[in-house]
């Protein structure tokens, strides 16, 4: 898996956009970037993934730089229920095993 | 369509006892993965199984830990002679065949406490 680097923690006011960065400078051309989150005491939940184009779904948007060395997960209108640890992952091959780092702990506040 | 079911949610064992953790994958999912999460750490891959086959056990400790996914019934993670260091949350995930990491669905985990 490509090594990913994320800030350990971030705060965001409720209703504002949360922008979570991830560096993956060693990513290879065919490795996707995946984002998962883990709400306290629950199993991880898939959010979004992308290869080189920006992606959007009902949960979030993913912006990948043109050189693919970094990406940003955007939660457009953060709510208190978005408080969680967010993991950026770039698995190699068929992704039979995912490498979860320490992620970014996002705290959404009133 | 039930998600990945893990039981028990909480398990307390004395040192030296055996712990059995069960995981029923989502309907239609034939691949099962086990992960362990120590307090304040990220999830660590343990083992990847398909029906009746261990595909990758590179994350399993060499001793006391074993996993199976029989033809019928849930996947079982077995820890023999538990020690305090085995206390952790154990998560199971399942996926359909030939999917990327977006196809994973995780269960709610089993929290093992060794006293």
CSV table of C-alpha atoms in Angstrom, one decimal:
chain,number,residue,atom,x,y,z
A,1,UNK,CA,0.0,0.0,0.0
A,2,UNK,CA,1.1,3.5,-0.6
A,3,UNK,CA,2.0,5.4,2.6
A,4,UNK,CA,-0.5,8.0,3.6
A,5,UNK,CA,-0.1,10.9,5.9
A,6,UNK,CA,-2.9,12.8,7.7
A,7,UNK,CA,-3.1,15.4,10.4
A,8,UNK,CA,-4.0,13.8,13.7
A,9,UNK,CA,-6.9,16.0,14.5
A,10,UNK,CA,-9.1,18.8,13.1
A,11,UNK,CA,-12.1,20.8,14.4
A,12,UNK,CA,-15.0,22.1,12.3
A,13,UNK,CA,-18.1,24.1,13.2
A,14,UNK,CA,-21.4,22.5,12.5
A,15,UNK,CA,-22.8,23.6,9.2
A,16,UNK,CA,-19.4,24.5,7.7
A,17,UNK,CA,-17.4,22.5,5.2
A,18,UNK,CA,-14.9,20.1,6.7
A,19,UNK,CA,-11.8,19.7,4.5
A,20,UNK,CA,-9.6,16.7,5.4
A,21,UNK,CA,-6.2,16.5,3.7
A,22,UNK,CA,-4.2,13.4,2.9
A,23,UNK,CA,-0.7,13.1,1.4
A,24,UNK,CA,0.1,10.0,-0.6
A,25,UNK,CA,3.2,11.0,-2.5
A,26,UNK,CA,4.3,7.4,-3.2
A,27,UNK,CA,1.0,6.3,-4.8
A,28,UNK,CA,1.4,4.4,-8.0
A,29,UNK,CA,-0.6,5.0,-11.2
A,30,UNK,CA,-3.2,2.3,-10.6
A,31,UNK,CA,-3.8,2.7,-6.9
A,32,UNK,CA,-7.1,4.2,-5.9
A,33,UNK,CA,-7.5,6.4,-2.9
A,34,UNK,CA,-10.2,5.3,-0.5
A,35,UNK,CA,-11.7,7.1,2.5
A,36,UNK,CA,-13.3,5.4,5.4
A,37,UNK,CA,-14.5,6.8,8.7
A,38,UNK,CA,-15.0,5.2,12.2
A,39,UNK,CA,-17.5,6.7,14.5
A,40,UNK,CA,-16.8,5.9,18.1
A,41,UNK,CA,-17.2,2.2,19.0
A,42,UNK,CA,-18.4,1.3,15.5
A,43,UNK,CA,-16.9,-0.5,12.6
A,44,UNK,CA,-15.3,1.5,9.8
A,45,UNK,CA,-17.7,2.9,7.1
A,46,UNK,CA,-16.8,3.4,3.5
A,47,UNK,CA,-17.2,7.0,2.3
A,48,UNK,CA,-15.8,7.5,-1.2
A,49,UNK,CA,-12.9,6.5,-3.5
A,50,UNK,CA,-11.2,7.8,-6.6
A,51,UNK,CA,-8.3,7.3,-9.0
A,52,UNK,CA,-7.6,10.6,-10.6
A,53,UNK,CA,-10.8,12.4,-11.3
A,54,UNK,CA,-12.7,14.3,-8.6
A,55,UNK,CA,-15.6,12.3,-7.2
A,56,UNK,CA,-18.9,13.2,-5.4
A,57,UNK,CA,-21.5,11.1,-3.8
A,58,UNK,CA,-24.3,11.6,-1.2
A,59,UNK,CA,-21.8,11.6,1.7
A,60,UNK,CA,-18.8,13.6,0.5
A,61,UNK,CA,-16.6,14.9,-2.3
A,62,UNK,CA,-13.1,13.8,-3.1
A,63,UNK,CA,-10.6,16.1,-4.7
A,64,UNK,CA,-7.4,14.5,-6.0
A,65,UNK,CA,-4.5,16.7,-7.2
A,66,UNK,CA,-3.4,16.3,-10.8
A,67,UNK,CA,-0.1,14.7,-9.8
A,68,UNK,CA,-2.1,12.4,-7.5
A,69,UNK,CA,0.2,13.0,-4.6
A,70,UNK,CA,-2.5,14.3,-2.3
A,71,UNK,CA,-6.2,14.4,-1.9
A,72,UNK,CA,-8.9,16.2,0.2
A,73,UNK,CA,-12.1,14.8,1.5
A,74,UNK,CA,-14.8,17.4,1.7
A,75,UNK,CA,-17.9,17.1,3.9
A,76,UNK,CA,-19.9,20.0,2.6
A,77,UNK,CA,-22.1,20.7,5.6
A,78,UNK,CA,-20.6,19.0,8.7
A,79,UNK,CA,-23.0,17.9,11.4
A,80,UNK,CA,-22.3,16.6,14.9
A,81,UNK,CA,-22.9,13.1,13.6
A,82,UNK,CA,-19.8,13.5,11.4
A,83,UNK,CA,-17.5,13.5,14.4
A,84,UNK,CA,-15.3,10.5,13.8
A,85,UNK,CA,-11.8,9.3,12.8
A,86,UNK,CA,-11.3,9.6,9.1
A,87,UNK,CA,-8.9,7.2,7.3
A,88,UNK,CA,-7.3,7.8,3.9
A,89,UNK,CA,-6.1,4.5,2.4
A,90,UNK,CA,-4.3,3.7,-0.9
A,91,UNK,CA,-4.2,-0.1,-1.2
A,92,UNK,CA,-2.2,-2.0,-3.7
A,93,UNK,CA,-3.7,-4.6,-6.0
A,94,UNK,CA,-6.9,-6.2,-5.2
A,95,UNK,CA,-7.1,-4.6,-1.7
A,96,UNK,CA,-7.5,-7.9,0.1
A,97,UNK,CA,-6.1,-6.2,3.2
A,98,UNK,CA,-6.4,-2.5,4.0
A,99,UNK,CA,-3.8,-0.6,6.0
A,100,UNK,CA,-5.5,1.8,8.4
A,101,UNK,CA,-3.1,4.4,9.8
A,102,UNK,CA,-4.0,6.6,12.7
A,103,UNK,CA,-6.3,8.8,10.6
A,104,UNK,CA,-7.6,12.3,11.4
A,105,UNK,CA,-9.9,12.7,14.4
A,106,UNK,CA,-12.6,15.2,13.2
A,107,UNK,CA,-14.5,17.0,16.0
A,108,UNK,CA,-17.6,18.9,14.8
A,109,UNK,CA,-18.7,21.5,17.3
A,110,UNK,CA,-21.8,23.7,17.8
B,1,UNK,CA,-30.7,-7.2,4.0
B,2,UNK,CA,-28.8,-7.6,7.3
B,3,UNK,CA,-25.3,-6.3,7.5
B,4,UNK,CA,-22.2,-8.1,8.8
B,5,UNK,CA,-23.2,-9.6,12.2
B,6,UNK,CA,-20.6,-10.1,14.9
B,7,UNK,CA,-21.2,-11.7,18.2
B,8,UNK,CA,-20.8,-11.4,21.0
B,9,UNK,CA,-20.5,-7.6,21.2
B,10,UNK,CA,-18.6,-7.8,24.4
B,11,UNK,CA,-16.6,-10.8,25.7
B,12,UNK,CA,-14.8,-11.1,29.0
B,13,UNK,CA,-12.3,-13.9,29.5
B,14,UNK,CA,-9.9,-14.7,32.3
B,15,UNK,CA,-6.2,-15.2,31.4
B,16,UNK,CA,-5.7,-18.7,30.0
B,17,UNK,CA,-9.2,-19.2,28.7
B,18,UNK,CA,-10.3,-19.5,25.1
B,19,UNK,CA,-12.1,-16.7,23.2
B,20,UNK,CA,-14.3,-17.5,20.2
B,21,UNK,CA,-15.5,-14.6,18.0
B,22,UNK,CA,-18.1,-15.1,15.4
B,23,UNK,CA,-18.8,-13.3,12.1
B,24,UNK,CA,-21.7,-13.8,9.7
B,25,UNK,CA,-21.0,-12.0,6.4
B,26,UNK,CA,-23.6,-10.1,4.4
B,27,UNK,CA,-25.7,-12.2,2.1
B,28,UNK,CA,-23.9,-12.8,-1.1
B,29,UNK,CA,-20.5,-12.0,0.3
B,30,UNK,CA,-18.0,-14.9,0.2
B,31,UNK,CA,-14.9,-13.1,1.5
B,32,UNK,CA,-14.3,-12.4,5.1
B,33,UNK,CA,-11.6,-10.3,6.7
B,34,UNK,CA,-10.6,-10.0,10.4
B,35,UNK,CA,-9.0,-6.8,11.9
B,36,UNK,CA,-7.9,-6.0,15.4
B,37,UNK,CA,-7.9,-2.6,17.0
B,38,UNK,CA,-5.9,-1.9,20.1
B,39,UNK,CA,-6.9,1.1,22.2
B,40,UNK,CA,-6.1,4.4,20.6
B,41,UNK,CA,-4.7,2.7,17.5
B,42,UNK,CA,-5.9,2.1,13.9
B,43,UNK,CA,-7.2,-1.2,12.7
B,44,UNK,CA,-4.6,-3.9,11.9
B,45,UNK,CA,-5.3,-6.6,9.3
B,46,UNK,CA,-5.2,-10.2,10.6
B,47,UNK,CA,-6.6,-12.6,8.1
B,48,UNK,CA,-8.5,-13.0,4.9
B,49,UNK,CA,-10.6,-16.0,4.2
B,50,UNK,CA,-12.9,-17.4,1.6
B,51,UNK,CA,-15.2,-20.4,2.2
B,52,UNK,CA,-13.1,-23.2,3.5
B,53,UNK,CA,-9.8,-21.4,2.6
B,54,UNK,CA,-7.4,-19.1,4.3
B,55,UNK,CA,-6.1,-16.8,1.6
B,56,UNK,CA,-3.8,-14.5,3.6
B,57,UNK,CA,-3.0,-14.8,7.2
B,58,UNK,CA,0.1,-12.6,7.2
B,59,UNK,CA,-1.3,-10.5,10.1
B,60,UNK,CA,-2.1,-13.3,12.4
B,61,UNK,CA,0.1,-13.8,15.5
B,62,UNK,CA,2.1,-17.0,15.1
B,63,UNK,CA,0.7,-18.7,18.2
B,64,UNK,CA,-2.7,-19.0,19.9
B,65,UNK,CA,-4.7,-17.4,17.1
B,66,UNK,CA,-6.6,-19.3,14.4
B,67,UNK,CA,-9.4,-18.5,12.0
B,68,UNK,CA,-11.8,-20.5,9.9
B,69,UNK,CA,-14.7,-19.9,7.5
B,70,UNK,CA,-16.5,-23.2,7.0
B,71,UNK,CA,-18.8,-24.1,4.2
B,72,UNK,CA,-21.8,-23.7,6.4
B,73,UNK,CA,-22.0,-21.2,9.3
B,74,UNK,CA,-20.1,-18.1,10.4
B,75,UNK,CA,-16.4,-17.4,10.3
B,76,UNK,CA,-14.8,-18.0,13.7
B,77,UNK,CA,-11.7,-16.2,15.1
B,78,UNK,CA,-10.3,-18.3,17.9
B,79,UNK,CA,-7.8,-17.1,20.5
B,80,UNK,CA,-6.5,-19.8,22.8
B,81,UNK,CA,-5.0,-19.1,26.3
B,82,UNK,CA,-5.8,-15.4,26.2
B,83,UNK,CA,-3.5,-12.9,27.7
B,84,UNK,CA,-4.1,-9.3,28.8
B,85,UNK,CA,-2.5,-8.0,25.6
B,86,UNK,CA,-5.2,-9.7,23.6
B,87,UNK,CA,-7.7,-7.2,25.0
B,88,UNK,CA,-8.9,-5.2,21.9
B,89,UNK,CA,-11.8,-4.7,19.5
B,90,UNK,CA,-12.0,-7.3,16.8
B,91,UNK,CA,-13.7,-6.3,13.6
B,92,UNK,CA,-14.9,-8.5,10.8
B,93,UNK,CA,-15.6,-7.3,7.3
B,94,UNK,CA,-17.1,-9.0,4.3
B,95,UNK,CA,-17.1,-8.4,0.6
B,96,UNK,CA,-18.3,-9.9,-2.6
B,97,UNK,CA,-15.7,-11.5,-4.9
B,98,UNK,CA,-13.7,-9.4,-7.2
B,99,UNK,CA,-14.3,-6.0,-5.6
B,100,UNK,CA,-12.2,-3.2,-4.5
B,101,UNK,CA,-12.0,-1.7,-1.0
B,102,UNK,CA,-15.3,0.1,-1.6
B,103,UNK,CA,-17.0,-3.2,-1.4
B,104,UNK,CA,-16.1,-3.9,2.2
B,105,UNK,CA,-18.8,-3.9,4.9
B,106,UNK,CA,-17.6,-3.9,8.5
B,107,UNK,CA,-19.5,-5.3,11.5
B,108,UNK,CA,-19.8,-3.5,14.8
B,109,UNK,CA,-17.0,-5.5,16.3
B,110,UNK,CA,-16.4,-7.7,19.4
B,111,UNK,CA,-14.7,-6.1,22.3
B,112,UNK,CA,-12.6,-8.6,24.1
B,113,UNK,CA,-11.5,-7.9,27.7
B,114,UNK,CA,-9.0,-10.2,29.3
B,115,UNK,CA,-9.0,-10.0,33.1
